[in-house]
Amino acid sequence: MSIIEKAVDSLRGQNRSSDEGEAEGYLSSEQASDTVQKAAMAQSVDRQEQFVQQGEETLSAASGNHREQVEIPFDKLQELGYLTPAVPRSGVAEEYRRIKRPLLMNIAGRSAAPIENANLIMVTSALQGDGKTFSSINLALSIAMEKDKTVLFVDADTAKADAGRVLGVPPGSPGLIDVLENKGVELADVILPTNVEKLRIIPAGNINAHSNELLASNAMRRLMLELSERYPDRVVVFDSPPLLLTTEAGVLANLMGQIVFVVGAQGTPQHAVTKAMEHIGQDKAVGMLLNKARQHRGLFNYGYGYGYRYAYRQYGEGSRDRDPVAGE
């Protein structure tokens, strides 16, 4: 059994064993009184308004910034099960706290081996429908809620550009593709501020039939170099195409420092995971995120459950599994 198979099997086992306990936990929240629910919701709205207001104040104070601000529709995102600042202690928020810790530790230089460009994080999957866009947006929002982290979110799944639509990017906004096509559009021209203080977005841009090919171009390599050198203190999260749908996704993966590989617990075949991993270089730190379709009801409701496990394959040291340490 390969390291990837072990990682996925371990994740699935962890999620099966925790199902009963999780169900009990959510049952108690469903039985909460109306008074407690109303108080919690009022408090969560205050948090979200404060979180958004901080971003707006910071942006209005910045001189010379005439780019249109993206208003992330948090009410809609919350309905869809996404992490939002309105409910900072929700189930999905807690899960992403655990998911982001190993990534941030690697950026801080606390990994088992040095990771080049550790602040460049790609979220991908083997196939469409595994939940990578849902996961990449939640990861970016979770990191942006850190006190000392700034996030640049890049919608690199140019064939679909779903992330931009979810986040409220206006249609027709120039973005990644426009920069790569060298039409006189600079990187700084397409970095959009948002109503979140520490989150910026690069949209997919005006896509065409050759958009995916640009992800494997020399222009993309230069752009990645610029991102790593120009923004070394910023966490850059990429929502990328699935590895088995485009060869360019594999090229993009090898320009990254870290990779979060999303596996659909009820839909991704084991052979697809193994095949997709062949497109990722042996020197990459790969985190396997098991995205398990679930339905919880109650005050803190969301649509997915998670497991997370790292499968390290770094710098000729051989393959080894690593469970995230408690508290990471």
mmCIF file of N, CA and C in Angstrom, residues 76-208:
data_model
loop_
_atom_site.group_PDB
_atom_site.id
_atom_site.type_symbol
_atom_site.label_atom_id
_atom_site.label_comp_id
_atom_site.label_asym_id
_atom_site.label_seq_id
_atom_site.Cartn_x
_atom_site.Cartn_y
_atom_site.Cartn_z
ATOM 1 N N LYS A 76 -24.764 34.968 2.203
ATOM 2 C CA LYS A 76 -24.946 33.873 1.252
ATOM 3 C C LYS A 76 -23.964 32.746 1.532
ATOM 4 N N LEU A 77 -22.709 33.097 1.837
ATOM 5 C CA LEU A 77 -21.709 32.074 2.126
ATOM 6 C C LEU A 77 -22.110 31.249 3.342
ATOM 7 N N GLN A 78 -22.649 31.912 4.351
ATOM 8 C CA GLN A 78 -23.062 31.186 5.549
ATOM 9 C C GLN A 78 -24.189 30.215 5.233
ATOM 10 N N GLU A 79 -25.113 30.620 4.383
ATOM 11 C CA GLU A 79 -26.202 29.730 3.982
ATOM 12 C C GLU A 79 -25.678 28.507 3.246
ATOM 13 N N LEU A 80 -24.583 28.691 2.502
ATOM 14 C CA LEU A 80 -24.002 27.592 1.724
ATOM 15 C C LEU A 80 -23.057 26.728 2.551
ATOM 16 N N GLY A 81 -22.863 27.073 3.812
ATOM 17 C CA GLY A 81 -22.027 26.251 4.673
ATOM 18 C C GLY A 81 -20.587 26.675 4.771
ATOM 19 N N TYR A 82 -20.239 27.833 4.220
ATOM 20 C CA TYR A 82 -18.859 28.301 4.279
ATOM 21 C C TYR A 82 -18.523 28.869 5.656
ATOM 22 N N LEU A 83 -17.241 28.930 5.929
ATOM 23 C CA LEU A 83 -16.740 29.620 7.107
ATOM 24 C C LEU A 83 -17.022 31.110 6.962
ATOM 25 N N THR A 84 -17.512 31.740 8.009
ATOM 26 C CA THR A 84 -17.713 33.193 7.984
ATOM 27 C C THR A 84 -17.306 33.767 9.331
ATOM 28 N N PRO A 85 -16.891 35.036 9.372
ATOM 29 C CA PRO A 85 -16.528 35.654 10.647
ATOM 30 C C PRO A 85 -17.709 35.819 11.585
ATOM 31 N N ALA A 86 -18.927 35.677 11.081
ATOM 32 C CA ALA A 86 -20.110 35.812 11.932
ATOM 33 C C ALA A 86 -20.218 34.680 12.940
ATOM 34 N N VAL A 87 -19.679 33.510 12.581
ATOM 35 C CA VAL A 87 -19.761 32.346 13.472
ATOM 36 C C VAL A 87 -18.351 31.783 13.639
ATOM 37 N N PRO A 88 -17.513 32.444 14.424
ATOM 38 C CA PRO A 88 -16.105 32.050 14.519
ATOM 39 C C PRO A 88 -15.870 30.730 15.224
ATOM 40 N N ARG A 89 -16.865 30.194 15.937
ATOM 41 C CA ARG A 89 -16.689 28.919 16.634
ATOM 42 C C ARG A 89 -17.547 27.821 16.018
ATOM 43 N N SER A 90 -17.918 27.968 14.770
ATOM 44 C CA SER A 90 -18.712 26.937 14.106
ATOM 45 C C SER A 90 -17.872 25.688 13.874
ATOM 46 N N GLY A 91 -18.551 24.613 13.509
ATOM 47 C CA GLY A 91 -17.827 23.377 13.244
ATOM 48 C C GLY A 91 -16.815 23.524 12.129
ATOM 49 N N VAL A 92 -17.214 24.172 11.027
ATOM 50 C CA VAL A 92 -16.301 24.317 9.897
ATOM 51 C C VAL A 92 -15.136 25.236 10.258
ATOM 52 N N ALA A 93 -15.377 26.258 11.081
ATOM 53 C CA ALA A 93 -14.293 27.152 11.498
ATOM 54 C C ALA A 93 -13.273 26.403 12.339
ATOM 55 N N GLU A 94 -13.749 25.541 13.233
ATOM 56 C CA GLU A 94 -12.835 24.765 14.072
ATOM 57 C C GLU A 94 -12.017 23.795 13.229
ATOM 58 N N GLU A 95 -12.656 23.176 12.242
ATOM 59 C CA GLU A 95 -11.926 22.238 11.388
ATOM 60 C C GLU A 95 -10.806 22.953 10.646
ATOM 61 N N TYR A 96 -11.090 24.138 10.130
ATOM 62 C CA TYR A 96 -10.061 24.833 9.350
ATOM 63 C C TYR A 96 -8.972 25.434 10.227
ATOM 64 N N ARG A 97 -9.247 25.618 11.503
ATOM 65 C CA ARG A 97 -8.158 25.980 12.404
ATOM 66 C C ARG A 97 -7.137 24.851 12.470
ATOM 67 N N ARG A 98 -7.623 23.628 12.514
ATOM 68 C CA ARG A 98 -6.715 22.480 12.555
ATOM 69 C C ARG A 98 -6.006 22.280 11.217
ATOM 70 N N ILE A 99 -6.734 22.518 10.134
ATOM 71 C CA ILE A 99 -6.158 22.308 8.811
ATOM 72 C C ILE A 99 -5.041 23.305 8.515
ATOM 73 N N LYS A 100 -5.230 24.555 8.915
ATOM 74 C CA LYS A 100 -4.240 25.584 8.560
ATOM 75 C C LYS A 100 -2.983 25.542 9.416
ATOM 76 N N ARG A 101 -3.035 24.943 10.614
ATOM 77 C CA ARG A 101 -1.885 25.008 11.514
ATOM 78 C C ARG A 101 -0.615 24.405 10.929
ATOM 79 N N PRO A 102 -0.654 23.193 10.353
ATOM 80 C CA PRO A 102 0.581 22.658 9.764
ATOM 81 C C PRO A 102 1.103 23.520 8.624
ATOM 82 N N LEU A 103 0.201 24.110 7.850
ATOM 83 C CA LEU A 103 0.612 24.971 6.740
ATOM 84 C C LEU A 103 1.334 26.211 7.255
ATOM 85 N N LEU A 104 0.790 26.832 8.291
ATOM 86 C CA LEU A 104 1.399 28.034 8.849
ATOM 87 C C LEU A 104 2.713 27.715 9.552
ATOM 88 N N MET A 105 2.795 26.536 10.158
ATOM 89 C CA MET A 105 4.055 26.136 10.790
ATOM 90 C C MET A 105 5.148 25.955 9.742
ATOM 91 N N ASN A 106 4.783 25.399 8.603
ATOM 92 C CA ASN A 106 5.755 25.245 7.517
ATOM 93 C C ASN A 106 6.228 26.600 7.011
ATOM 94 N N ILE A 107 5.308 27.551 6.895
ATOM 95 C CA ILE A 107 5.676 28.897 6.458
ATOM 96 C C ILE A 107 6.630 29.538 7.457
ATOM 97 N N ALA A 108 6.431 29.239 8.728
ATOM 98 C CA ALA A 108 7.271 29.802 9.784
ATOM 99 C C ALA A 108 8.623 29.108 9.884
ATOM 100 N N GLY A 109 8.864 28.098 9.028
ATOM 101 C CA GLY A 109 10.141 27.402 9.046
ATOM 102 C C GLY A 109 10.237 26.305 10.072
ATOM 103 N N ARG A 110 9.108 25.816 10.531
ATOM 104 C CA ARG A 110 9.103 24.776 11.562
ATOM 105 C C ARG A 110 8.757 23.409 10.990
ATOM 106 N N SER A 111 9.034 23.214 9.706
ATOM 107 C CA SER A 111 8.765 21.934 9.052
ATOM 108 C C SER A 111 9.928 20.976 9.278
ATOM 109 N N ALA A 112 9.694 19.694 8.971
ATOM 110 C CA ALA A 112 10.730 18.686 9.156
ATOM 111 C C ALA A 112 11.924 18.928 8.247
ATOM 112 N N ALA A 113 11.683 19.531 7.092
ATOM 113 C CA ALA A 113 12.748 19.866 6.145
ATOM 114 C C ALA A 113 12.404 21.212 5.518
ATOM 115 N N PRO A 114 13.406 21.936 5.015
ATOM 116 C CA PRO A 114 13.127 23.251 4.415
ATOM 117 C C PRO A 114 12.148 23.134 3.244
ATOM 118 N N ILE A 115 11.240 24.087 3.144
ATOM 119 C CA ILE A 115 10.266 24.129 2.058
ATOM 120 C C ILE A 115 10.432 25.441 1.313
ATOM 121 N N GLU A 116 10.809 25.352 0.061
ATOM 122 C CA GLU A 116 10.963 26.550 -0.759
ATOM 123 C C GLU A 116 9.589 27.113 -1.111
ATOM 124 N N ASN A 117 9.453 28.426 -0.996
ATOM 125 C CA ASN A 117 8.180 29.098 -1.303
ATOM 126 C C ASN A 117 7.019 28.507 -0.506
ATOM 127 N N ALA A 118 7.242 28.290 0.764
ATOM 128 C CA ALA A 118 6.214 27.669 1.606
ATOM 129 C C ALA A 118 4.950 28.501 1.703
ATOM 130 N N ASN A 119 5.045 29.792 1.399
ATOM 131 C CA ASN A 119 3.851 30.646 1.474
ATOM 132 C C ASN A 119 2.958 30.529 0.246
ATOM 133 N N LEU A 120 3.384 29.763 -0.765
ATOM 134 C CA LEU A 120 2.553 29.512 -1.946
ATOM 135 C C LEU A 120 1.833 28.182 -1.751
ATOM 136 N N ILE A 121 0.535 28.226 -1.533
ATOM 137 C CA ILE A 121 -0.253 27.036 -1.206
ATOM 138 C C ILE A 121 -1.285 26.786 -2.298
ATOM 139 N N MET A 122 -1.243 25.601 -2.863
ATOM 140 C CA MET A 122 -2.182 25.217 -3.920
ATOM 141 C C MET A 122 -3.204 24.238 -3.356
ATOM 142 N N VAL A 123 -4.474 24.509 -3.589
ATOM 143 C CA VAL A 123 -5.545 23.591 -3.210
ATOM 144 C C VAL A 123 -6.060 22.946 -4.489
ATOM 145 N N THR A 124 -5.978 21.629 -4.545
ATOM 146 C CA THR A 124 -6.341 20.923 -5.772
ATOM 147 C C THR A 124 -7.037 19.620 -5.423
ATOM 148 N N SER A 125 -7.361 18.851 -6.449
ATOM 149 C CA SER A 125 -8.017 17.561 -6.283
ATOM 150 C C SER A 125 -7.711 16.716 -7.510
ATOM 151 N N ALA A 126 -8.178 15.484 -7.495
ATOM 152 C CA ALA A 126 -7.999 14.633 -8.668
ATOM 153 C C ALA A 126 -9.039 14.972 -9.735
ATOM 154 N N LEU A 127 -10.280 15.174 -9.307
ATOM 155 C CA LEU A 127 -11.393 15.355 -10.234
ATOM 156 C C LEU A 127 -12.257 16.544 -9.811
ATOM 157 N N GLN A 128 -13.147 16.962 -10.693
ATOM 158 C CA GLN A 128 -14.117 17.991 -10.341
ATOM 159 C C GLN A 128 -15.119 17.422 -9.335
ATOM 160 N N GLY A 129 -15.637 18.287 -8.499
ATOM 161 C CA GLY A 129 -16.678 17.871 -7.575
ATOM 162 C C GLY A 129 -16.190 17.335 -6.252
ATOM 163 N N ASP A 130 -14.877 17.388 -5.997
ATOM 164 C CA ASP A 130 -14.335 16.880 -4.740
ATOM 165 C C ASP A 130 -14.379 17.915 -3.621
ATOM 166 N N GLY A 131 -14.681 19.167 -3.959
ATOM 167 C CA GLY A 131 -14.795 20.198 -2.935
ATOM 168 C C GLY A 131 -13.584 21.086 -2.790
ATOM 169 N N LYS A 132 -12.754 21.188 -3.826
ATOM 170 C CA LYS A 132 -11.518 21.967 -3.693
ATOM 171 C C LYS A 132 -11.784 23.470 -3.617
ATOM 172 N N THR A 133 -12.760 23.984 -4.374
ATOM 173 C CA THR A 133 -13.052 25.418 -4.305
ATOM 174 C C THR A 133 -13.647 25.780 -2.953
ATOM 175 N N PHE A 134 -14.553 24.972 -2.456
ATOM 176 C CA PHE A 134 -15.096 25.151 -1.110
ATOM 177 C C PHE A 134 -13.964 25.171 -0.092
ATOM 178 N N SER A 135 -13.024 24.254 -0.248
ATOM 179 C CA SER A 135 -11.916 24.138 0.700
ATOM 180 C C SER A 135 -10.938 25.297 0.577
ATOM 181 N N SER A 136 -10.636 25.708 -0.650
ATOM 182 C CA SER A 136 -9.661 26.790 -0.831
ATOM 183 C C SER A 136 -10.191 28.113 -0.288
ATOM 184 N N ILE A 137 -11.472 28.390 -0.502
ATOM 185 C CA ILE A 137 -12.065 29.625 0.020
ATOM 186 C C ILE A 137 -12.077 29.612 1.545
ATOM 187 N N ASN A 138 -12.477 28.494 2.126
ATOM 188 C CA ASN A 138 -12.490 28.398 3.585
ATOM 189 C C ASN A 138 -11.090 28.540 4.170
ATOM 190 N N LEU A 139 -10.108 27.942 3.513
ATOM 191 C CA LEU A 139 -8.733 28.048 4.000
ATOM 192 C C LEU A 139 -8.261 29.493 3.962
ATOM 193 N N ALA A 140 -8.530 30.178 2.861
ATOM 194 C CA ALA A 140 -8.114 31.575 2.731
ATOM 195 C C ALA A 140 -8.786 32.454 3.781
ATOM 196 N N LEU A 141 -10.076 32.261 3.994
ATOM 197 C CA LEU A 141 -10.788 33.056 4.994
ATOM 198 C C LEU A 141 -10.278 32.767 6.394
ATOM 199 N N SER A 142 -10.003 31.503 6.674
ATOM 200 C CA SER A 142 -9.511 31.141 7.999
ATOM 201 C C SER A 142 -8.157 31.776 8.283
ATOM 202 N N ILE A 143 -7.253 31.739 7.309
ATOM 203 C CA ILE A 143 -5.932 32.341 7.507
ATOM 204 C C ILE A 143 -6.047 33.857 7.621
ATOM 205 N N ALA A 144 -6.961 34.458 6.851
ATOM 206 C CA ALA A 144 -7.146 35.911 6.905
ATOM 207 C C ALA A 144 -7.662 36.368 8.260
ATOM 208 N N MET A 145 -8.246 35.474 9.016
ATOM 209 C CA MET A 145 -8.739 35.812 10.346
ATOM 210 C C MET A 145 -7.647 35.738 11.401
ATOM 211 N N GLU A 146 -6.448 35.300 11.005
ATOM 212 C CA GLU A 146 -5.299 35.339 11.912
ATOM 213 C C GLU A 146 -4.894 36.797 12.139
ATOM 214 N N LYS A 147 -4.351 37.089 13.303
ATOM 215 C CA LYS A 147 -3.984 38.467 13.619
ATOM 216 C C LYS A 147 -2.792 38.960 12.812
ATOM 217 N N ASP A 148 -1.889 38.062 12.450
ATOM 218 C CA ASP A 148 -0.629 38.490 11.831
ATOM 219 C C ASP A 148 -0.423 37.949 10.427
ATOM 220 N N LYS A 149 -1.506 37.578 9.732
ATOM 221 C CA LYS A 149 -1.377 37.005 8.400
ATOM 222 C C LYS A 149 -2.235 37.782 7.396
ATOM 223 N N THR A 150 -1.648 38.022 6.216
ATOM 224 C CA THR A 150 -2.370 38.615 5.094
ATOM 225 C C THR A 150 -2.447 37.579 3.987
ATOM 226 N N VAL A 151 -3.591 37.487 3.333
ATOM 227 C CA VAL A 151 -3.822 36.428 2.350
ATOM 228 C C VAL A 151 -4.113 37.023 0.975
ATOM 229 N N LEU A 152 -3.506 36.426 -0.033
ATOM 230 C CA LEU A 152 -3.833 36.721 -1.428
ATOM 231 C C LEU A 152 -4.441 35.454 -2.013
ATOM 232 N N PHE A 153 -5.706 35.517 -2.409
ATOM 233 C CA PHE A 153 -6.401 34.361 -2.977
ATOM 234 C C PHE A 153 -6.385 34.469 -4.495
ATOM 235 N N VAL A 154 -5.921 33.410 -5.167
ATOM 236 C CA VAL A 154 -5.804 33.409 -6.622
ATOM 237 C C VAL A 154 -6.758 32.369 -7.208
ATOM 238 N N ASP A 155 -7.682 32.804 -8.036
ATOM 239 C CA ASP A 155 -8.589 31.890 -8.733
ATOM 240 C C ASP A 155 -7.879 31.390 -9.986
ATOM 241 N N ALA A 156 -7.166 30.265 -9.839
ATOM 242 C CA ALA A 156 -6.385 29.719 -10.945
ATOM 243 C C ALA A 156 -7.110 28.603 -11.685
ATOM 244 N N ASP A 157 -8.327 28.271 -11.275
ATOM 245 C CA ASP A 157 -9.126 27.306 -12.035
ATOM 246 C C ASP A 157 -9.839 28.089 -13.131
ATOM 247 N N THR A 158 -9.062 28.480 -14.125
ATOM 248 C CA THR A 158 -9.542 29.439 -15.120
ATOM 249 C C THR A 158 -10.660 28.894 -16.005
ATOM 250 N N ALA A 159 -10.780 27.586 -16.119
ATOM 251 C CA ALA A 159 -11.835 27.021 -16.957
ATOM 252 C C ALA A 159 -13.218 27.214 -16.339
ATOM 253 N N LYS A 160 -13.281 27.259 -15.014
ATOM 254 C CA LYS A 160 -14.568 27.389 -14.334
ATOM 255 C C LYS A 160 -14.726 28.723 -13.613
ATOM 256 N N ALA A 161 -13.657 29.206 -12.998
ATOM 257 C CA ALA A 161 -13.678 30.492 -12.271
ATOM 258 C C ALA A 161 -14.813 30.560 -11.255
ATOM 259 N N ASP A 162 -15.095 29.440 -10.606
ATOM 260 C CA ASP A 162 -16.180 29.412 -9.630
ATOM 261 C C ASP A 162 -15.866 30.231 -8.383
ATOM 262 N N ALA A 163 -14.609 30.233 -7.975
ATOM 263 C CA ALA A 163 -14.249 30.905 -6.725
ATOM 264 C C ALA A 163 -14.584 32.392 -6.769
ATOM 265 N N GLY A 164 -14.276 33.028 -7.893
ATOM 266 C CA GLY A 164 -14.570 34.447 -8.018
ATOM 267 C C GLY A 164 -16.052 34.743 -7.909
ATOM 268 N N ARG A 165 -16.868 33.901 -8.515
ATOM 269 C CA ARG A 165 -18.322 34.112 -8.443
ATOM 270 C C ARG A 165 -18.826 33.956 -7.010
ATOM 271 N N VAL A 166 -18.313 32.947 -6.315
ATOM 272 C CA VAL A 166 -18.727 32.730 -4.928
ATOM 273 C C VAL A 166 -18.347 33.917 -4.052
ATOM 274 N N LEU A 167 -17.164 34.475 -4.296
ATOM 275 C CA LEU A 167 -16.659 35.563 -3.465
ATOM 276 C C LEU A 167 -17.206 36.934 -3.855
ATOM 277 N N GLY A 168 -17.986 36.996 -4.928
ATOM 278 C CA GLY A 168 -18.605 38.253 -5.306
ATOM 279 C C GLY A 168 -17.779 39.134 -6.213
ATOM 280 N N VAL A 169 -16.808 38.559 -6.928
ATOM 281 C CA VAL A 169 -16.014 39.341 -7.877
ATOM 282 C C VAL A 169 -16.913 39.771 -9.038
ATOM 283 N N PRO A 170 -16.925 41.043 -9.405
ATOM 284 C CA PRO A 170 -17.779 41.502 -10.511
ATOM 285 C C PRO A 170 -17.426 40.801 -11.820
ATOM 286 N N PRO A 171 -18.412 40.400 -12.611
ATOM 287 C CA PRO A 171 -18.143 39.767 -13.909
ATOM 288 C C PRO A 171 -17.306 40.679 -14.798
ATOM 289 N N GLY A 172 -16.385 40.066 -15.543
ATOM 290 C CA GLY A 172 -15.552 40.831 -16.459
ATOM 291 C C GLY A 172 -14.335 41.467 -15.833
ATOM 292 N N SER A 173 -14.115 41.238 -14.541
ATOM 293 C CA SER A 173 -12.941 41.820 -13.886
ATOM 294 C C SER A 173 -11.668 41.217 -14.469
ATOM 295 N N PRO A 174 -10.677 42.035 -14.821
ATOM 296 C CA PRO A 174 -9.403 41.485 -15.286
ATOM 297 C C PRO A 174 -8.737 40.708 -14.163
ATOM 298 N N GLY A 175 -7.927 39.730 -14.553
ATOM 299 C CA GLY A 175 -7.310 38.899 -13.533
ATOM 300 C C GLY A 175 -6.088 38.164 -14.034
ATOM 301 N N LEU A 176 -5.921 36.946 -13.544
ATOM 302 C CA LEU A 176 -4.726 36.154 -13.809
ATOM 303 C C LEU A 176 -4.455 35.996 -15.298
ATOM 304 N N ILE A 177 -5.461 35.612 -16.069
ATOM 305 C CA ILE A 177 -5.272 35.371 -17.500
ATOM 306 C C ILE A 177 -4.840 36.638 -18.222
ATOM 307 N N ASP A 178 -5.388 37.765 -17.853
ATOM 308 C CA ASP A 178 -5.034 39.029 -18.499
ATOM 309 C C ASP A 178 -3.572 39.390 -18.256
ATOM 310 N N VAL A 179 -3.075 39.089 -17.067
ATOM 311 C CA VAL A 179 -1.662 39.332 -16.770
ATOM 312 C C VAL A 179 -0.779 38.393 -17.585
ATOM 313 N N LEU A 180 -1.157 37.107 -17.642
ATOM 314 C CA LEU A 180 -0.346 36.117 -18.351
ATOM 315 C C LEU A 180 -0.325 36.357 -19.858
ATOM 316 N N GLU A 181 -1.389 36.936 -20.405
ATOM 317 C CA GLU A 181 -1.441 37.194 -21.847
ATOM 318 C C GLU A 181 -0.636 38.419 -22.252
ATOM 319 N N ASN A 182 -0.078 39.113 -21.284
ATOM 320 C CA ASN A 182 0.811 40.254 -21.550
ATOM 321 C C ASN A 182 0.123 41.321 -22.395
ATOM 322 N N LYS A 183 -1.058 41.723 -21.945
ATOM 323 C CA LYS A 183 -1.818 42.760 -22.650
ATOM 324 C C LYS A 183 -1.645 44.126 -21.987
ATOM 325 N N GLY A 184 -0.507 44.312 -21.381
ATOM 326 C CA GLY A 184 -0.258 45.573 -20.696
ATOM 327 C C GLY A 184 -0.887 45.646 -19.319
ATOM 328 N N VAL A 185 -1.366 44.516 -18.822
ATOM 329 C CA VAL A 185 -1.969 44.455 -17.495
ATOM 330 C C VAL A 185 -0.928 43.954 -16.506
ATOM 331 N N GLU A 186 -0.672 44.722 -15.468
ATOM 332 C CA GLU A 186 0.316 44.355 -14.464
ATOM 333 C C GLU A 186 -0.342 43.609 -13.306
ATOM 334 N N LEU A 187 0.483 42.875 -12.567
ATOM 335 C CA LEU A 187 -0.025 42.120 -11.429
ATOM 336 C C LEU A 187 -0.764 43.022 -10.446
ATOM 337 N N ALA A 188 -0.175 44.164 -10.142
ATOM 338 C CA ALA A 188 -0.797 45.077 -9.176
ATOM 339 C C ALA A 188 -2.165 45.569 -9.642
ATOM 340 N N ASP A 189 -2.409 45.537 -10.965
ATOM 341 C CA ASP A 189 -3.677 46.027 -11.509
ATOM 342 C C ASP A 189 -4.847 45.095 -11.217
ATOM 343 N N VAL A 190 -4.556 43.831 -10.931
ATOM 344 C CA VAL A 190 -5.634 42.846 -10.800
ATOM 345 C C VAL A 190 -5.802 42.335 -9.375
ATOM 346 N N ILE A 191 -5.030 42.851 -8.436
ATOM 347 C CA ILE A 191 -5.194 42.463 -7.035
ATOM 348 C C ILE A 191 -6.312 43.309 -6.436
ATOM 349 N N LEU A 192 -7.436 42.671 -6.158
ATOM 350 C CA LEU A 192 -8.626 43.388 -5.707
ATOM 351 C C LEU A 192 -8.737 43.376 -4.184
ATOM 352 N N PRO A 193 -8.972 44.538 -3.587
ATOM 353 C CA PRO A 193 -9.239 44.578 -2.148
ATOM 354 C C PRO A 193 -10.627 44.025 -1.866
ATOM 355 N N THR A 194 -10.850 43.591 -0.653
ATOM 356 C CA THR A 194 -12.159 43.066 -0.260
ATOM 357 C C THR A 194 -12.609 43.738 1.034
ATOM 358 N N ASN A 195 -13.818 43.415 1.431
ATOM 359 C CA ASN A 195 -14.321 43.925 2.700
ATOM 360 C C ASN A 195 -13.785 43.145 3.892
ATOM 361 N N VAL A 196 -12.769 42.327 3.661
ATOM 362 C CA VAL A 196 -12.025 41.655 4.725
ATOM 363 C C VAL A 196 -10.649 42.298 4.790
ATOM 364 N N GLU A 197 -10.284 42.772 5.936
ATOM 365 C CA GLU A 197 -9.084 43.589 6.084
ATOM 366 C C GLU A 197 -7.841 42.940 5.506
ATOM 367 N N LYS A 198 -7.675 41.638 5.700
ATOM 368 C CA LYS A 198 -6.416 40.986 5.351
ATOM 369 C C LYS A 198 -6.551 40.014 4.190
ATOM 370 N N LEU A 199 -7.538 40.224 3.354
ATOM 371 C CA LEU A 199 -7.746 39.340 2.207
ATOM 372 C C LEU A 199 -7.821 40.140 0.916
ATOM 373 N N ARG A 200 -7.018 39.744 -0.070
ATOM 374 C CA ARG A 200 -7.058 40.295 -1.421
ATOM 375 C C ARG A 200 -7.326 39.144 -2.393
ATOM 376 N N ILE A 201 -7.844 39.479 -3.567
ATOM 377 C CA ILE A 201 -8.209 38.454 -4.549
ATOM 378 C C ILE A 201 -7.616 38.792 -5.908
ATOM 379 N N ILE A 202 -7.063 37.773 -6.577
ATOM 380 C CA ILE A 202 -6.752 37.863 -8.003
ATOM 381 C C ILE A 202 -7.773 36.984 -8.725
ATOM 382 N N PRO A 203 -8.716 37.564 -9.474
ATOM 383 C CA PRO A 203 -9.713 36.761 -10.181
ATOM 384 C C PRO A 203 -9.074 35.961 -11.319
ATOM 385 N N ALA A 204 -9.857 35.048 -11.880
ATOM 386 C CA ALA A 204 -9.370 34.276 -13.026
ATOM 387 C C ALA A 204 -9.139 35.180 -14.225
ATOM 388 N N GLY A 205 -9.954 36.205 -14.359
ATOM 389 C CA GLY A 205 -9.803 37.121 -15.490
ATOM 390 C C GLY A 205 -10.680 36.731 -16.658
ATOM 391 N N ASN A 206 -10.400 37.332 -17.804
ATOM 392 C CA ASN A 206 -11.196 37.092 -19.010
ATOM 393 C C ASN A 206 -10.664 35.863 -19.731
ATOM 394 N N ILE A 207 -11.320 34.750 -19.471
ATOM 395 C CA ILE A 207 -10.825 33.463 -19.944
ATOM 396 C C ILE A 207 -11.129 33.258 -21.422
ATOM 397 N N ASN A 208 -10.349 32.356 -22.032
ATOM 398 C CA ASN A 208 -10.554 31.980 -23.428
ATOM 399 C C ASN A 208 -10.185 30.517 -23.603
#
